[in-house]
Each structure stands twice: as structure tokens, then as C-alpha cells.
């Protein structure tokens, strides 16, 4: 029976799929079993219906099936070859698309796409993240550089974000675009007839479309398309009310759109908001994840150096396994905190394994580098090698704890000069533990030797560069040449934060609490929440006192309580620091409540900027709960007319708001685990609540003159999450000097706006992969001298651009630009002269420069021509 002649001239691509949550209301073994059962079901449907096509994403599930059921995997391979099993997505899992770092999104595609190419001969070209709760604004650039031309998603829904059309072009800040399609209604369907499901989907699509996609199949706990589903598609096609219904795939739909040549509207920015409570739910998974992500990129750097310099084998296999553990736990019901409680025991163990692999890798690398360092014998001393994991100079206070019989310890550097030091609280509670803090001035991606020495140091050799005094009414004061901070003993928070460079006291005229506890009756997801920036009750300060003062730093400890909860904040000002460090120890015992740490400042006309994966985004200062990476900034005009601002940097949190000129960090939320409305909590129910107990994290307060770019906030965040590492050493001869640097980032542009993030061994062949991104939104020149490999990479970056390079160890082979799958890009051109002996080694123009706007092209050219003079600011 053919379709009636009166049927609309419209094609519905019916996308048979099975959205599988490997973890949610179940643990991963159940999710993996369900994947195996679902995939067999899809294979059986293909035998029964010659026109049936199955769409699959989440490479982790395919990898498990390959291992657990080779016969099933072989059937899948055959159907891929037939074109009836279509792999899309290209990522290891469907991750949360806000909280992971930019590099994690790179690795999702690196591991996912390479697996598809290796096992099936073809990578995905259509991205699919059906169920994540929002999508960061950098993704179009990352997707394009992973070979993905289109992107399908469900959330935010039509009631949460009004998009310009469907489909549309989604454009990143660098100008990269993907064809984007919001799945109408739902990605899964009932088990039986799908007419009602199709009705709901069509109601969400713009009128007048010639073609569209409707996703169907039983999902979440797997299942996939049923016989009743497929039979109903055939029936609805014969009726003709919707036009033609074709069992199809996202790839076929995208090809139709591209072939049509239709002009599409453009969306710039992120795709938000859905389930805003997920940015803060389960503090543990957020902290474990950030720690593991940064531990792995540091491990890759040191392993790359040690393999080239000391011959230490590069642990490709173990690092890849660790990354897979990290990527799996970024799944959109694990990392957002919405799974059942036992799932987080699994996540803790898996991320712990990843962190353990990273730390073992770092330890082996540093030990082998230290082994070859010349450390002469000095009677009664303890040598300490301090390692800097960044390819730029780092000045940081480091702490060392030891039980050696060294009385009145002090520190000397590798040149024999005394270094300021002071005793600090030891971690151990034994008979005679010692812990000292001292400032280390460290070479780029290298190490420097310091000596802990006994006895008295030379008189006057170390000056008192900081001060701690008591102001009126016993007010603790922290002050150095750059900052003055006064702590109000009544509130336990700053009454003064004076930036001496600008003369602006950011706290002047501010009367707002630092801690705010509010009732939070919303479910785990925070469905329909727009803002958690509500009035509430502050913690009560019980003590604010100076606990440490000396030539290295001043420490003020503030202790506060709220009902059964306790908060300790140690506010630290280093002798030469331009920021305050605060160390948090929170014992949270509240249920169905939320804690905001607030940072109000006295600024007018505020502008709010958030770090997002491999970029930043300006958002309204309207109190909305927003996802962010390590930092948020508010800048504006002080009452005296001076431009000023405050950036808050942290190492564990990802939920923020900016309300006027008041930054808020959501430090704790305590909903019931996996509580999804409309289910209501029973008054006498026995429930388990999130975030109960102790957690620790750190944050920085960075005052500046009104532009976060000039305050070095991006690098401060990197140094906070990837800190310098001291290592005790013995005495031994070595071929390398006590101070050594293995890679140096060139200082080009505005505050070094291009930041090197990745140095690793290539997935294929004998070489290194270097990745960097432009962080300030300005064109910039950049270089990286890989002294340990005898190579230099140099390039110009367009604003917001991510670029990657393959650096062969063979000096006769050129450096080439690669995409995020580590495939060479075509038609790369030289840009800057290499600074190594190989003067003809190419560096590169920005990818896609031929299609850049004239304004961008001119700005890039200006950056190249004025590399020694800096680059222009924002247009």
C-alpha cells in the first residue's frame, strides 16, 4: 500500500536507537550487561526487518562487547559494513558537557574516534549527546577538529532555551561551526506503537520543514527498537499523515541537509540550562574528577621528558587505561551527581585507580630525573628538588615535612643563598615532626635544588617580607607590598581588601555575608531551578586569629559554625603574593540545604566572566546558577571611577553565580541521592543525603585593575590544580645540574594568552604531541622550546583557537599541525621562524585561516609582526 497522494512532501528520518545509561539507578556491571542484551536485540531486528537501521553511540559499550562477547561484536562489524549499524557520537561515553576540562573533551574523541576507525574502518561524522544537561560553547571547535560535522542533542528543551531553528549552525568563539539538531520530544519511546511519540516530536519542530529526525526505541536501561515500534513506523508511513517515514540514521539526515543547500540560522554561545543543581551535586565526584584530569596531563608531561632524557619507558598502555577510567566516569549521570549512592563507591575506586597510575608515572619520571642530577654531599643537610610541571616560570610557596634531627631548620638555594622559611603546622602528630614553608623560584618545566639546613643562618640574610598585625578591636590584618586585608572578627570575613596598585578597596561599602545557608527542597537534578542565589543564614564566626606569621607568609584562621556543621577557612597571604589563598575545611552535616560561599565586592556596572572548557564566556550578572571551570571573574567600576575586579579561582567546584558584583560558589548541596521529582520524600523515609561529612578544597582571591587577562588568572588556575612538587633527595653525582629546564614557553602576547596544556607522546609513531589554546580572546604569537627534544614549535593563534602539533624526535622531519585525532592537517603554512638550529622547521598559520574574516586575518598578521612588542587587546 502506497502513501496517499495528499500526504505532505516531508521526510521523517526515524532513528532507531537505544540510549543506554551504563550507570544511573544501577551500577556499571548491570549497565554493561544491558548493552550486550540491547545490541543482540538490534542484530535480531535487522534479521527480521530488511530496512531496519540501528544508531549506536558510546564507544565504551562497544569496547566492552568486543571483550565480553566476540560473536556479538563480529555481527556488529558485519552490519556496520552493510550500512545498517551506524556508529555516531565518536566519544567514549555521553559525558556531562560542562564540568570536564577541555582536554577531557579532546580525549573523549581521541579514544572514541580512533577506536571506531581501528575496529570498523570508519570514524563517526555526526556527534550525539542525547541526554547531557547542557553543552559548553567550545564544543563546535572541538567537534570539528575531531572530524565531526554535526551534533545532535536533546537538552535544553524548548521550554528551557529558544533556539533560532532546528536544525541550525552552532558556532564557537573561534568561528568553527557544526550543524546542530535538537532532538524533538525525547530520544526514546514507548515499547509499543509510537504514533503519540511522533505527534509530540512533530509538535516541537518548526513548521515547513522538508525533513526532520524522530528518535525512537526503548532507552535509559537499554532495550532499543521493538517489533511494535518498527511495525508502527511502517503503518504510519502508509497512512501518510506525517509524509514519508523512513528507517534511517543521523548520518543520512545530515547528508540530506547539506545536499539541500538551505540557509540556516546561527547560534553562538553555550546551550543551557537544564538541571542546574547538577553543577554542585556530590562534591566528591567533582573533586575526584578534577584531581584525576590534572594528574594525568602532568603525568604525560613528566613521562615525555623522562623517556627522552633518562630513557624511562613511556607508559602508553597504563595512561590510556587511566584516561578511559576518567572518561567513563564523566558519563552524564555519574559526574553530575545523579546516580545511586553505590555508584560513587565505584567512581571513587575507578578515579582512584586513574590517579594512582598518574602518580606512579610521575614518581618514576621524577625519580629518574633526580637520579641523574648532581647533588653534592653537605653534612647534616637535606636536599630537596622542587619540580615545576609548567613550561613557564613559577614562583610558589612549597611545604616540606620531615622527621630528621635538624634543629632550627632553614633553607638555602642552589646558589648558596639563604631563602626565607618558616615553620608551619605539621601533618603528623608524633614526637618531633617538622614542617617548613619556603618560596621557590622554579624554572619552566624543570627543577631546582634547595637545601634544608640545621642551625642558625647568617644574621640578616633573610628579611621579613610580610607582616601580620592586629588592627582595632583585635582585627587580624594581612599585608605585604601589594595587598592589605583586614578580617572582621565578628563576621569572620574580609572588611578590607585593598589592592595597592590601584588604590581600590574592593570591600569598601560592602555589607553582605560571605557564607549563606539556604533551604534546598529541590531534587538531585535541581529541576526547574534558575538560581540558588537566595537570602539565607550565615555561619557564626567563633574565632578569627593569626596562627602563623613570618617572612614567608601570614595565616589567619577563621572558625565558624552553623547548627551541626563546622567551617574552617585559613586565609594566607604570601610575602610577595598578589592574591590571597584560602584553604577550606568543611564538615557539612545539613540535609536538604545548600551552602554558598559569597565574595561580594563594591563595583558598579559589573561584567561576569566564567572559565569554560578551553575558553571563557561572558554571562549576565543576574544570579543564575551557572557551570564553570576553575575561575569566575567580576569586573566593573569602583566608586572613585577606577576600573577594578576580583577573580575567584578554585580547585574543586564547578557551580557558580554572579549576582550583581557578588560572586557565589556553591560549596555543598545535600539532596537525597538519585531523587527525581515528581517523587516526593516521605516524612518518615530512610534516605541517604549527599555531601555529608568533611571536605577540603582551596580557592584564590585575585584582585586586579579591571581585566582578568592582565592578572594571569588562567595560569594561576593551572598552578593551583597542578602545583609544584617537592621531592626529598640523597647525595649523588649526576650529569645534569641542580637547576634544569626541559621546555620553555615563549612570552608572547597579552599576559601570555596562549597557554600550553598538553605535552605527551604521540598515539602513533616516534614523536611528541603539543597542544595549546588562546585563552584571552585576542590574536597572539606563541612558541615552545622543547629543549629536551632539540625542537621548537612556534605559531600564531587566532582568538579562542585550540591548536595541536606533532613534533618528531627526528630533527630531519618537520613539525606539523594535527587535528585532535592526531592526524596531520593539509596545506599548513609556515608562520614564525623556529628558534632552534633547524631554522627551516615549519611553524603554522591558524587552521582555517583562509576562511577567516579580514578583521581576524589582519589581527593575526599584526600579532605576528609585533610578536616582541605584545599583541593588541580586545577590539
CSV table of C-alpha atoms in Angstrom, one decimal, residues 373-804:
chain,number,residue,atom,x,y,z
A,373,UNK,CA,71.1,15.3,38.9
A,374,UNK,CA,74.3,16.3,40.6
A,375,UNK,CA,73.6,16.7,44.3
A,376,UNK,CA,76.9,17.1,46.3
A,377,UNK,CA,77.3,16.0,49.9
A,378,UNK,CA,76.7,18.6,52.6
A,379,UNK,CA,77.0,17.5,56.2
A,380,UNK,CA,73.7,17.5,58.2
A,381,UNK,CA,71.5,18.8,55.3
A,382,UNK,CA,68.5,17.5,53.5
A,383,UNK,CA,68.5,18.2,49.7
A,384,UNK,CA,65.0,18.9,48.2
A,385,UNK,CA,64.4,19.0,44.5
A,386,UNK,CA,61.3,21.1,43.6
A,387,UNK,CA,59.7,20.2,40.3
A,388,UNK,CA,57.6,22.7,38.2
A,389,UNK,CA,55.2,20.9,35.8
A,390,UNK,CA,54.5,24.0,33.7
A,391,UNK,CA,56.5,25.3,30.8
A,392,UNK,CA,56.7,28.8,32.3
A,393,UNK,CA,58.5,30.1,35.4
A,394,UNK,CA,56.6,29.5,38.6
A,395,UNK,CA,57.0,31.2,41.9
A,396,UNK,CA,55.2,29.3,44.6
A,397,UNK,CA,55.4,28.6,48.3
A,398,UNK,CA,56.1,25.0,48.9
A,399,UNK,CA,55.9,23.0,52.1
A,400,UNK,CA,58.2,20.1,53.3
A,401,UNK,CA,57.6,17.8,56.2
A,402,UNK,CA,60.4,15.7,57.7
A,403,UNK,CA,61.4,13.9,60.8
A,404,UNK,CA,65.1,14.4,60.6
A,405,UNK,CA,67.2,15.6,63.5
A,406,UNK,CA,67.5,19.1,62.2
A,407,UNK,CA,67.1,21.8,64.8
A,408,UNK,CA,66.0,25.3,63.8
A,409,UNK,CA,65.9,24.3,60.1
A,410,UNK,CA,66.3,26.9,57.4
A,411,UNK,CA,66.6,26.9,53.6
A,412,UNK,CA,69.3,27.7,51.1
A,413,UNK,CA,69.0,27.7,47.3
A,414,UNK,CA,71.3,26.1,44.7
A,415,UNK,CA,73.4,29.2,44.6
A,416,UNK,CA,74.1,29.1,48.3
A,417,UNK,CA,71.8,32.0,49.2
A,418,UNK,CA,69.5,31.9,52.2
A,419,UNK,CA,65.8,31.6,51.3
A,420,UNK,CA,63.0,32.8,53.6
A,421,UNK,CA,61.4,30.0,55.5
A,422,UNK,CA,59.2,29.5,58.5
A,423,UNK,CA,57.7,26.7,60.5
A,424,UNK,CA,54.2,25.6,59.8
A,425,UNK,CA,51.7,23.1,61.3
A,426,UNK,CA,52.9,19.6,60.6
A,427,UNK,CA,50.6,16.9,59.3
A,428,UNK,CA,51.9,14.3,61.7
A,429,UNK,CA,51.2,14.2,65.4
A,430,UNK,CA,54.4,12.5,66.7
A,431,UNK,CA,57.2,13.2,69.0
A,432,UNK,CA,59.1,15.7,66.8
A,433,UNK,CA,57.6,16.4,63.4
A,434,UNK,CA,58.8,19.4,61.4
A,435,UNK,CA,57.2,21.1,58.5
A,436,UNK,CA,58.5,24.3,56.9
A,437,UNK,CA,57.3,26.6,54.1
A,438,UNK,CA,59.6,28.5,51.8
A,439,UNK,CA,59.2,30.3,48.4
A,440,UNK,CA,60.6,28.5,45.4
A,441,UNK,CA,61.5,30.3,42.2
A,442,UNK,CA,61.3,27.5,39.6
A,443,UNK,CA,62.5,27.3,36.0
A,444,UNK,CA,60.0,26.3,33.3
A,445,UNK,CA,59.1,22.6,33.2
A,446,UNK,CA,62.1,21.7,35.3
A,447,UNK,CA,63.5,21.5,38.7
A,448,UNK,CA,65.6,23.5,41.2
A,449,UNK,CA,67.6,22.2,44.2
A,450,UNK,CA,67.1,23.6,47.7
A,451,UNK,CA,68.8,22.6,50.9
A,452,UNK,CA,67.2,22.3,54.4
A,453,UNK,CA,70.0,23.2,56.7
A,454,UNK,CA,70.4,23.0,60.5
A,455,UNK,CA,71.4,25.7,63.0
A,456,UNK,CA,71.4,29.4,62.8
A,457,UNK,CA,71.5,31.2,59.5
A,458,UNK,CA,73.6,34.2,58.8
A,459,UNK,CA,72.2,37.3,60.6
A,460,UNK,CA,70.0,39.5,58.4
A,461,UNK,CA,70.3,37.0,55.5
A,462,UNK,CA,66.5,36.7,55.2
A,463,UNK,CA,64.4,39.7,55.6
A,464,UNK,CA,60.8,39.9,56.8
A,465,UNK,CA,58.9,40.5,53.6
A,466,UNK,CA,55.4,40.1,55.0
A,467,UNK,CA,53.6,41.3,58.1
A,468,UNK,CA,50.8,40.3,60.3
A,469,UNK,CA,49.4,42.8,62.8
A,470,UNK,CA,46.3,43.4,64.8
A,471,UNK,CA,44.1,46.3,63.9
A,472,UNK,CA,41.5,47.9,66.0
A,473,UNK,CA,39.4,45.6,68.3
A,474,UNK,CA,41.9,42.7,67.6
A,475,UNK,CA,41.2,42.8,63.9
A,476,UNK,CA,43.7,40.3,62.1
A,477,UNK,CA,45.5,42.1,59.3
A,478,UNK,CA,47.4,40.5,56.5
A,479,UNK,CA,49.7,42.9,54.5
A,480,UNK,CA,52.5,42.9,52.0
A,481,UNK,CA,53.7,45.3,49.3
A,482,UNK,CA,50.8,44.5,47.1
A,483,UNK,CA,47.7,43.8,49.3
A,484,UNK,CA,46.2,44.7,52.6
A,485,UNK,CA,43.4,42.5,54.0
A,486,UNK,CA,41.6,43.0,57.3
A,487,UNK,CA,39.4,40.2,58.8
A,488,UNK,CA,36.4,41.3,60.7
A,489,UNK,CA,36.4,39.2,63.9
A,490,UNK,CA,32.6,39.5,64.2
A,491,UNK,CA,31.8,38.0,60.8
A,492,UNK,CA,34.9,36.1,60.1
A,493,UNK,CA,35.3,37.7,56.6
A,494,UNK,CA,37.2,40.5,55.0
A,495,UNK,CA,36.2,44.0,55.8
A,496,UNK,CA,39.1,45.3,53.7
A,497,UNK,CA,40.8,44.0,50.5
A,498,UNK,CA,43.0,46.8,49.3
A,499,UNK,CA,44.8,46.4,46.0
A,500,UNK,CA,47.7,48.9,46.5
A,501,UNK,CA,48.4,49.0,42.7
A,502,UNK,CA,45.0,50.6,42.0
A,503,UNK,CA,44.3,52.0,45.4
A,504,UNK,CA,40.9,50.2,45.3
A,505,UNK,CA,39.5,48.6,48.4
A,506,UNK,CA,37.1,46.1,46.9
A,507,UNK,CA,35.3,45.6,50.2
A,508,UNK,CA,34.6,49.3,50.8
A,509,UNK,CA,30.9,49.9,51.3
A,510,UNK,CA,30.1,46.2,51.1
A,511,UNK,CA,27.7,44.8,53.7
A,512,UNK,CA,26.9,41.3,52.6
A,513,UNK,CA,27.6,37.9,54.1
A,514,UNK,CA,30.4,35.5,53.0
A,515,UNK,CA,28.6,32.3,53.9
A,516,UNK,CA,24.9,31.8,53.1
A,517,UNK,CA,23.0,28.6,54.1
A,518,UNK,CA,19.6,28.2,52.4
A,519,UNK,CA,16.9,25.5,52.4
A,520,UNK,CA,17.1,23.5,49.2
A,521,UNK,CA,14.0,21.3,48.8
A,522,UNK,CA,14.8,20.6,45.1
A,523,UNK,CA,15.6,17.1,43.8
A,524,UNK,CA,19.1,15.9,43.0
A,525,UNK,CA,19.0,17.4,39.5
A,526,UNK,CA,17.6,20.8,40.7
A,527,UNK,CA,14.9,20.6,38.0
A,528,UNK,CA,13.5,24.0,37.1
A,529,UNK,CA,15.9,25.8,39.3
A,530,UNK,CA,17.2,29.0,37.8
A,531,UNK,CA,19.1,30.4,40.8
A,532,UNK,CA,20.4,29.3,44.2
A,533,UNK,CA,21.4,32.9,45.0
A,534,UNK,CA,18.8,33.4,47.7
A,535,UNK,CA,19.0,35.1,51.1
A,536,UNK,CA,19.8,32.8,53.9
A,537,UNK,CA,21.6,32.4,57.2
A,538,UNK,CA,25.4,32.8,57.6
A,539,UNK,CA,27.7,30.7,59.6
A,540,UNK,CA,28.5,32.2,63.0
A,541,UNK,CA,32.2,33.1,63.5
A,542,UNK,CA,33.6,31.7,66.7
A,543,UNK,CA,37.3,32.6,66.2
A,544,UNK,CA,39.4,34.7,63.9
A,545,UNK,CA,43.1,34.8,64.8
A,546,UNK,CA,46.6,34.9,63.3
A,547,UNK,CA,48.1,31.4,63.6
A,548,UNK,CA,51.2,31.9,61.6
A,549,UNK,CA,53.4,34.9,60.8
A,550,UNK,CA,56.8,35.1,59.4
A,551,UNK,CA,59.0,36.0,56.4
A,552,UNK,CA,57.2,33.6,54.1
A,553,UNK,CA,53.5,34.2,54.8
A,554,UNK,CA,50.8,35.2,57.2
A,555,UNK,CA,47.9,32.9,58.0
A,556,UNK,CA,44.6,33.9,59.6
A,557,UNK,CA,42.4,31.0,60.7
A,558,UNK,CA,38.7,31.7,60.9
A,559,UNK,CA,36.4,29.1,62.5
A,560,UNK,CA,32.6,29.2,62.1
A,561,UNK,CA,29.6,27.0,62.9
A,562,UNK,CA,26.1,26.5,61.6
A,563,UNK,CA,23.9,24.2,63.6
A,564,UNK,CA,25.8,20.9,63.4
A,565,UNK,CA,28.2,22.0,60.6
A,566,UNK,CA,31.7,23.5,61.0
A,567,UNK,CA,33.8,25.6,58.7
A,568,UNK,CA,37.5,26.4,58.9
A,569,UNK,CA,39.0,28.9,56.5
A,570,UNK,CA,42.7,29.6,56.6
A,571,UNK,CA,43.4,32.9,54.8
A,572,UNK,CA,47.0,33.1,53.5
A,573,UNK,CA,49.0,36.0,52.2
A,574,UNK,CA,52.4,35.2,50.8
A,575,UNK,CA,55.2,37.7,51.3
A,576,UNK,CA,55.2,38.7,47.6
A,577,UNK,CA,51.8,37.4,46.6
A,578,UNK,CA,49.3,39.5,44.6
A,579,UNK,CA,46.4,37.2,45.7
A,580,UNK,CA,45.0,35.6,48.9
A,581,UNK,CA,44.9,31.8,49.2
A,582,UNK,CA,42.1,30.3,51.3
A,583,UNK,CA,42.1,26.7,52.4
A,584,UNK,CA,38.7,25.3,53.3
A,585,UNK,CA,37.9,22.5,55.8
A,586,UNK,CA,34.2,22.0,55.8
A,587,UNK,CA,32.3,19.5,57.9
A,588,UNK,CA,28.8,19.6,56.4
A,589,UNK,CA,26.0,17.9,58.4
A,590,UNK,CA,22.9,19.6,56.9
A,591,UNK,CA,20.2,17.9,54.9
A,592,UNK,CA,18.1,19.5,52.1
A,593,UNK,CA,20.2,22.6,52.5
A,594,UNK,CA,22.8,24.4,50.4
A,595,UNK,CA,25.9,26.4,51.3
A,596,UNK,CA,27.1,29.3,49.1
A,597,UNK,CA,30.5,30.9,49.7
A,598,UNK,CA,30.0,34.5,48.6
A,599,UNK,CA,32.5,37.1,47.5
A,600,UNK,CA,30.8,40.5,47.3
A,601,UNK,CA,32.7,43.5,46.1
A,602,UNK,CA,31.9,47.1,45.7
A,603,UNK,CA,31.7,47.6,41.9
A,604,UNK,CA,29.3,49.2,39.6
A,605,UNK,CA,28.2,48.1,36.1
A,606,UNK,CA,29.6,44.6,36.7
A,607,UNK,CA,30.6,42.2,34.0
A,608,UNK,CA,30.8,38.4,34.8
A,609,UNK,CA,33.3,36.1,33.0
A,610,UNK,CA,33.4,32.3,33.5
A,611,UNK,CA,36.1,29.9,32.5
A,612,UNK,CA,34.6,27.1,30.3
A,613,UNK,CA,36.5,24.2,28.8
A,614,UNK,CA,39.4,25.6,26.8
A,615,UNK,CA,37.9,29.1,26.8
A,616,UNK,CA,35.9,31.7,28.7
A,617,UNK,CA,32.4,33.1,28.4
A,618,UNK,CA,30.7,36.4,29.5
A,619,UNK,CA,27.3,35.9,31.0
A,620,UNK,CA,24.8,38.2,32.7
A,621,UNK,CA,25.4,39.0,36.3
A,622,UNK,CA,21.8,38.0,37.1
A,623,UNK,CA,22.3,35.4,39.8
A,624,UNK,CA,21.7,32.4,37.5
A,625,UNK,CA,23.3,29.1,38.6
A,626,UNK,CA,26.0,28.6,36.0
A,627,UNK,CA,28.6,25.9,35.3
A,628,UNK,CA,32.2,26.9,35.2
A,629,UNK,CA,35.7,25.5,35.3
A,630,UNK,CA,38.3,26.8,37.8
A,631,UNK,CA,37.6,30.5,37.9
A,632,UNK,CA,35.0,33.2,37.7
A,633,UNK,CA,35.6,36.9,37.5
A,634,UNK,CA,33.6,40.0,38.1
A,635,UNK,CA,34.9,43.4,36.8
A,636,UNK,CA,33.4,46.8,37.0
A,637,UNK,CA,33.9,50.4,38.1
A,638,UNK,CA,34.8,51.4,41.6
A,639,UNK,CA,33.0,54.4,43.2
A,640,UNK,CA,36.2,56.5,42.6
A,641,UNK,CA,35.9,55.8,38.9
A,642,UNK,CA,38.7,53.3,38.8
A,643,UNK,CA,38.3,50.0,36.8
A,644,UNK,CA,38.8,47.0,39.1
A,645,UNK,CA,37.8,43.4,39.5
A,646,UNK,CA,38.1,40.2,41.5
A,647,UNK,CA,38.7,36.7,40.2
A,648,UNK,CA,37.9,33.7,42.3
A,649,UNK,CA,39.9,30.6,41.4
A,650,UNK,CA,39.3,27.2,43.0
A,651,UNK,CA,40.4,23.6,42.7
A,652,UNK,CA,37.3,21.5,43.2
A,653,UNK,CA,34.0,23.3,42.5
A,654,UNK,CA,32.1,23.9,39.3
A,655,UNK,CA,28.8,25.7,40.3
A,656,UNK,CA,28.7,29.5,40.4
A,657,UNK,CA,26.5,32.5,40.2
A,658,UNK,CA,27.3,36.2,39.8
A,659,UNK,CA,24.6,38.4,41.4
A,660,UNK,CA,25.5,42.0,40.5
A,661,UNK,CA,29.1,42.3,41.7
A,662,UNK,CA,28.8,39.4,44.1
A,663,UNK,CA,30.4,36.0,43.1
A,664,UNK,CA,28.9,32.9,44.7
A,665,UNK,CA,30.4,29.4,44.7
A,666,UNK,CA,28.0,26.5,45.6
A,667,UNK,CA,30.2,24.6,48.1
A,668,UNK,CA,27.7,22.0,49.3
A,669,UNK,CA,24.3,20.6,48.3
A,670,UNK,CA,22.6,17.9,50.3
A,671,UNK,CA,19.7,16.4,48.3
A,672,UNK,CA,18.8,12.7,48.6
A,673,UNK,CA,20.7,10.5,46.2
A,674,UNK,CA,19.0,9.9,42.8
A,675,UNK,CA,15.9,11.7,43.9
A,676,UNK,CA,13.9,12.6,40.8
A,677,UNK,CA,10.7,14.6,41.1
A,678,UNK,CA,7.7,14.2,40.9
A,679,UNK,CA,8.5,11.6,43.6
A,680,UNK,CA,8.1,13.2,47.0
A,681,UNK,CA,10.1,12.3,50.0
A,682,UNK,CA,8.2,10.5,52.7
A,683,UNK,CA,8.3,12.3,56.2
A,684,UNK,CA,9.4,9.0,57.9
A,685,UNK,CA,11.5,7.7,55.0
A,686,UNK,CA,15.1,6.5,55.4
A,687,UNK,CA,17.2,8.3,52.9
A,688,UNK,CA,20.9,8.9,52.2
A,689,UNK,CA,21.9,12.6,51.7
A,690,UNK,CA,24.8,13.9,49.6
A,691,UNK,CA,27.8,15.8,50.8
A,692,UNK,CA,27.6,14.7,54.4
A,693,UNK,CA,30.9,14.9,56.3
A,694,UNK,CA,34.2,16.5,55.7
A,695,UNK,CA,35.6,18.0,52.5
A,696,UNK,CA,38.6,20.2,51.8
A,697,UNK,CA,39.4,22.5,48.9
A,698,UNK,CA,41.3,25.7,48.1
A,699,UNK,CA,40.5,28.9,46.4
A,700,UNK,CA,42.3,32.1,45.5
A,701,UNK,CA,41.1,35.7,45.6
A,702,UNK,CA,42.8,37.7,42.9
A,703,UNK,CA,42.2,41.5,42.8
A,704,UNK,CA,43.1,43.2,39.6
A,705,UNK,CA,42.9,46.5,37.7
A,706,UNK,CA,39.7,45.6,35.8
A,707,UNK,CA,40.7,43.0,33.3
A,708,UNK,CA,41.2,39.4,34.4
A,709,UNK,CA,43.5,38.8,31.4
A,710,UNK,CA,46.2,41.0,32.8
A,711,UNK,CA,46.0,39.3,36.2
A,712,UNK,CA,47.3,36.0,34.8
A,713,UNK,CA,44.2,34.2,36.1
A,714,UNK,CA,44.4,31.3,33.6
A,715,UNK,CA,47.9,30.4,34.7
A,716,UNK,CA,47.1,30.8,38.4
A,717,UNK,CA,44.3,28.3,37.9
A,718,UNK,CA,46.7,25.9,36.3
A,719,UNK,CA,49.3,26.3,39.1
A,720,UNK,CA,46.6,25.7,41.7
A,721,UNK,CA,45.4,22.5,40.1
A,722,UNK,CA,48.8,21.3,39.0
A,723,UNK,CA,51.1,22.5,41.8
A,724,UNK,CA,54.9,22.4,42.1
A,725,UNK,CA,56.1,19.2,43.8
A,726,UNK,CA,59.0,19.0,46.2
A,727,UNK,CA,60.9,15.7,46.4
A,728,UNK,CA,63.5,14.7,49.0
A,729,UNK,CA,66.8,13.5,47.6
A,730,UNK,CA,70.0,11.9,48.6
A,731,UNK,CA,73.6,12.9,47.7
A,732,UNK,CA,75.0,11.6,44.5
A,733,UNK,CA,76.9,12.7,41.4
A,734,UNK,CA,75.0,13.4,38.2
A,735,UNK,CA,75.3,14.6,34.6
A,736,UNK,CA,72.6,17.3,35.0
A,737,UNK,CA,72.9,20.5,37.1
A,738,UNK,CA,70.8,21.1,40.1
A,739,UNK,CA,68.7,23.6,38.2
A,740,UNK,CA,67.4,22.4,34.9
A,741,UNK,CA,64.6,23.3,32.5
A,742,UNK,CA,63.3,20.9,29.8
A,743,UNK,CA,60.7,23.1,27.9
A,744,UNK,CA,60.2,26.8,27.9
A,745,UNK,CA,57.1,28.6,26.6
A,746,UNK,CA,57.9,31.9,24.8
A,747,UNK,CA,56.4,35.0,26.3
A,748,UNK,CA,54.3,36.5,23.5
A,749,UNK,CA,51.2,38.5,23.6
A,750,UNK,CA,49.0,39.8,26.3
A,751,UNK,CA,50.0,38.2,29.6
A,752,UNK,CA,50.9,35.1,27.7
A,753,UNK,CA,47.4,34.4,26.4
A,754,UNK,CA,48.3,31.2,24.6
A,755,UNK,CA,48.6,28.5,27.3
A,756,UNK,CA,50.4,25.2,26.7
A,757,UNK,CA,48.2,22.4,28.2
A,758,UNK,CA,49.4,19.1,26.7
A,759,UNK,CA,52.8,17.5,26.2
A,760,UNK,CA,52.6,13.8,25.5
A,761,UNK,CA,53.9,11.0,23.3
A,762,UNK,CA,52.0,10.7,20.1
A,763,UNK,CA,49.5,7.9,19.8
A,764,UNK,CA,51.3,6.7,16.6
A,765,UNK,CA,55.0,6.8,15.8
A,766,UNK,CA,58.0,8.4,17.4
A,767,UNK,CA,57.2,11.9,18.4
A,768,UNK,CA,55.6,14.3,20.8
A,769,UNK,CA,52.1,16.0,20.7
A,770,UNK,CA,51.9,19.6,22.0
A,771,UNK,CA,48.6,21.3,22.5
A,772,UNK,CA,47.9,24.9,23.4
A,773,UNK,CA,44.9,27.3,23.3
A,774,UNK,CA,44.4,31.0,23.1
A,775,UNK,CA,42.7,32.0,26.4
A,776,UNK,CA,42.1,35.7,26.3
A,777,UNK,CA,40.1,36.2,23.0
A,778,UNK,CA,43.0,38.0,21.2
A,779,UNK,CA,45.3,37.1,18.4
A,780,UNK,CA,48.7,36.0,19.7
A,781,UNK,CA,52.0,34.6,18.8
A,782,UNK,CA,53.4,31.6,20.7
A,783,UNK,CA,56.4,29.3,20.9
A,784,UNK,CA,57.5,26.3,22.9
A,785,UNK,CA,61.2,25.4,23.1
A,786,UNK,CA,61.4,21.7,23.7
A,787,UNK,CA,65.0,21.7,24.8
A,788,UNK,CA,64.9,18.1,25.9
A,789,UNK,CA,63.9,17.1,22.4
A,790,UNK,CA,66.0,19.6,20.5
A,791,UNK,CA,62.9,21.1,18.8
A,792,UNK,CA,60.9,24.3,18.9
A,793,UNK,CA,57.3,24.9,17.9
A,794,UNK,CA,56.1,28.4,17.1
A,795,UNK,CA,52.8,29.6,15.7
A,796,UNK,CA,50.2,32.4,15.6
A,797,UNK,CA,46.8,31.8,17.2
A,798,UNK,CA,43.6,33.4,16.2
A,799,UNK,CA,41.3,34.4,19.2
A,800,UNK,CA,40.0,31.4,21.1
A,801,UNK,CA,41.8,28.9,18.9
A,802,UNK,CA,43.0,25.4,20.0
A,803,UNK,CA,46.0,24.1,18.1
A,804,UNK,CA,47.9,20.8,18.2
